[in-house]
Amino acid sequence: MTSYFVRRFLLILPTFIGVTILVFTLTRLVPGGPIERMLNEAALAGAEGSTTISAGIDGRGGSVLSDEQIEQLKRYYGFDKPVILSYFDWLGKVFTLDLGTSTRYTEPVWETIKSRLPISIFYGVATLILTYGVCIPLGIVKAIKHKTAFDNVSSALVFFGYAIPSYVVGIACLTLFAANLEWFPLSGFVSDDFDDLSTIGKALDILDHAALPLVAYLAGSFAVTTMLMKNSLMDNLAADYVRTAIAKGMAFRRAVFAHACRNSLIPLATSFGNTITLVITGSFLIEKIFNIDGFGLLGFESLVERDYPVVMGILVISSLLFLIGNILSDICVAFVDPRVKFGSGGSNQ
Amino acid sequence: MPLLSIENLSISFETDEGVVDVIDDVSISLEEGETLGLVGESGCGKSVTALAVMGLLPKPAGRVTGGVIRFEGRDLTQLTSEQLSRVRGDQVAMIFQEPMTALNPVHRVGKQLGESYRLHHPNASKAEIRSEALRLMDHVGIPAAERRLDEYPHQLSGGMRQRVMIAMALSSRPRILIADEPTTALDVTIQAQILELLRDLQREYGMSIIFITHDLGVIAELASRVVVMYAGRIAEEASVETLFASPLHPYTRGLLDSIPRLESESKSVLPTIPGVVPSIDELPVGCRFSNRCEFAQDQCSINKPLLELATESRTVACLRWRELEQNAVATA
C-alpha cells in the first residue's frame, strides 16, 4: 500500500505540469492582458469624461504609449518570449516558491493570496462542519424513518434548498434580514470597529456577519450528502450482516450504529479528502453579494483584469490541493474499509 | 411437549400489487434434540417461516397474520422487540445461506464473534470475551484461530466464514439452531465438512436443529424428520426413511425423482417437475401445486387440500393421495 501512495504522490508532478501548461498557454492565447489593461487605463486617464472607453485599445496608432514603451512593458512581463520559454521561466520560479508579482496590486502574488486565506478558511471550515454535521445525522434518521412524514418533509426541504441558486438565496436573505429587518449587517467580513472589540465581541461580530453568507452557502449543500448517506445506510440496513447482528440478539437501533453506519460512510469517504480544497473555495457570486474579500472574488477579478500572475498562483494552489485531496480521499477509504488494499497483491485467500 | 411448535402460522407480505399471503396455515413442531428438515424449491416459504421464528421478517412489508409460535410457554410472535432480542442468539440462533455477506466486512472476525457472546453476557470482561471467542473458533475447527481472530471476513474462505457463523450461533449454547441453507453456497467437500461439524456439535450440545435446504441428499444425511413445503403450505411431513421410501405427495415424488441416481441408465434424461414455483401474486386456487402436477384433476384447482394424517406418524395434503398410493403399490 505504501508503494501505491508513493506512486500517487510522484504522479502529482506530471499532472501539475500538465494543468499549468494548459492554463498558462490559454492565458497567452486569449486577447487582452496586463499591457492592454494599462493602455486602457492610460487612455481613460487621457480622455477624461470620454464615453468611448474602448477607443484606446484598438489600433496602436491611437495608443497613449509609444511602441518602444510597449515593447519595454512586454519585456518586463516576459511577453516577448515564446510561450513555452516563458512558461518554464515561470515554472522555475514556482519551484523556488516565487509566484511572481500581481500586475494589479503590484505586490507579491503570495501576499495577495495570503490576505484572503483567513476568510476562505473560515467559510470553508464552517460550511464543512455544518454540512457534515447536519447531513450525516439527518441521513441516518431519514434512513431509519424511511417513507415517514419526517423523511418526506426533510427531503422536500433539502431539495428545495438545492434547487434555488445560492446567489438567489443570498440576495433574498440580504434584502429581507439585512435591508428590511436590519437583523444582520449588510456586508463585509467584520465591522469597521472590529479591532476595538473584546475577544467575545470579535467572535460575535464575525458570526453576525457570517450568518447570512453561510445560509447562502449551505442552502444547496445538504441535498447530495444527505441523500448519499440515507441511501447508503438503507442499503446497509438491508444487508445480510445487519440481519446477522440482529439474529445474534442485538437491538435494531444498536445494530444501526455498531454495524451499518461505518459501512455507510465508505461512499462519503471517497470524496472526503477533497475537502482540503476548502482553503481556497468561495463562491464569487456570494462573495460579491455580501462584499466579502474571499478567494472567489479574487479569482474572478484577476481573470477579468487579466492579472495572470494571480490567476496562475491560484491555479498552482488549487490544483496542488486538489491532487493531494484525491490521495487523501484514497487514504480515508482505506481507513474505513479494510478490504481496500491499493496496488498490492490483494487478500490472502 | 415439543420444544418449539409453530401452529397455524400465516404470514402476509405487502407488495406493490397488494397484500399477498405468503405462508398459509403452516404448523410444524420441533422436538428436543431432533433435526428437522425443511425442504422445498426456492420460493416455497422455508426461509420466511424460519425468519418468522426469529422475528426477523423484513419490516414493514412482512407480517404474521395468524397463528402462534410457541417456545417455552411463550408465543414468540407476541414478544416485544426487547424480549425477542433476549431470545434471539441466546435460546434460538440462526445461520444463513450466504457466509460471504453474513459477516460485516469492516469489523474483525474476533470482534463480531465476541459480540454475540457479550450480548448475552453483558458483564464479561474483554479478556474473557476474547478467550471465549478463541475457544469457539477452535471448537468449530478453524486452524490458527488466534491469528484468524484479528483478520477481516474477506481474508477468510467461504467455509471458514460459515464456521465463524456457526461459532457465533453457538456462543450462547442455544436450544434451537435454525440453519437456512448453510451449505448451499459452498463447495461439495466443504459442504460435507460443515454437515459433519453440525452433526458433532448437535451431539455435544444436545440442541435441536431446523435445517432448511432444497437438497434432499443433505436431508437424508442429517435429518430425522422432514417437512416438505410448497408455495407457502405444507405438502407432506414424515420421517426421513418413510418419506424417501414412499412419498405420498406428487410434489415430494417429483423432488425425489429429480435426484440423479447412480444406477440409472447412462445418458437418460433426468426427470424434472415442469414449470416453476408460482410467484406469490399468482398462486392457483385450490391445491397450489395443481398447475404443475401430472395427476391434477378438476377438483384440485377448486378445493384446497387439507393436511391429513396418512398414518399415525405422517401427514399429507393432497386430494388424491389415497388413489395415488394404491396405484404406486400396484405398479411396484
XYZ file of C-alpha atoms in Angstrom, chain B residues 26-31 34-40 46-47 49-50 177-182 202 208-229 234-240 243-244 252 255:
57
model
C -48.340 -23.849 8.457
C -47.867 -26.000 11.541
C -44.510 -27.506 12.447
C -43.300 -28.923 15.711
C -39.742 -29.492 16.775
C -38.794 -31.973 19.469
C -34.045 -33.662 16.891
C -33.064 -32.413 13.454
C -35.979 -31.357 11.356
C -35.500 -30.910 7.635
C -37.489 -28.237 5.888
C -37.489 -28.938 2.160
C -38.806 -27.308 -0.966
C -38.988 -22.128 4.034
C -36.819 -19.152 4.872
C -41.061 -19.432 8.128
C -37.637 -19.546 9.763
C -30.314 -23.740 15.780
C -32.002 -22.698 12.563
C -29.727 -23.394 9.616
C -31.018 -21.727 6.459
C -29.294 -23.440 3.525
C -25.945 -23.185 5.306
C -25.564 -31.222 17.910
C -32.459 -29.105 18.129
C -31.817 -28.102 14.546
C -34.185 -26.873 11.876
C -32.301 -27.497 8.680
C -33.622 -25.680 5.645
C -32.495 -26.895 2.254
C -33.625 -27.770 -1.233
C -31.078 -30.572 -1.304
C -32.686 -33.879 -0.381
C -29.290 -35.534 -0.228
C -28.340 -33.312 2.683
C -31.653 -34.088 4.371
C -31.048 -37.825 4.077
C -27.704 -37.391 5.800
C -28.735 -35.112 8.605
C -32.430 -35.005 9.401
C -34.662 -37.433 11.218
C -37.954 -35.878 10.184
C -38.830 -33.897 7.080
C -41.419 -31.249 6.298
C -41.930 -30.654 2.595
C -43.215 -27.188 1.771
C -47.004 -27.874 3.935
C -47.285 -30.619 1.347
C -46.158 -33.549 3.399
C -44.472 -34.466 6.649
C -42.854 -37.778 7.523
C -39.760 -39.381 8.953
C -36.819 -39.393 6.588
C -40.507 -40.130 3.021
C -37.705 -41.487 0.872
C -42.362 -34.911 -2.981
C -38.451 -33.876 -5.952
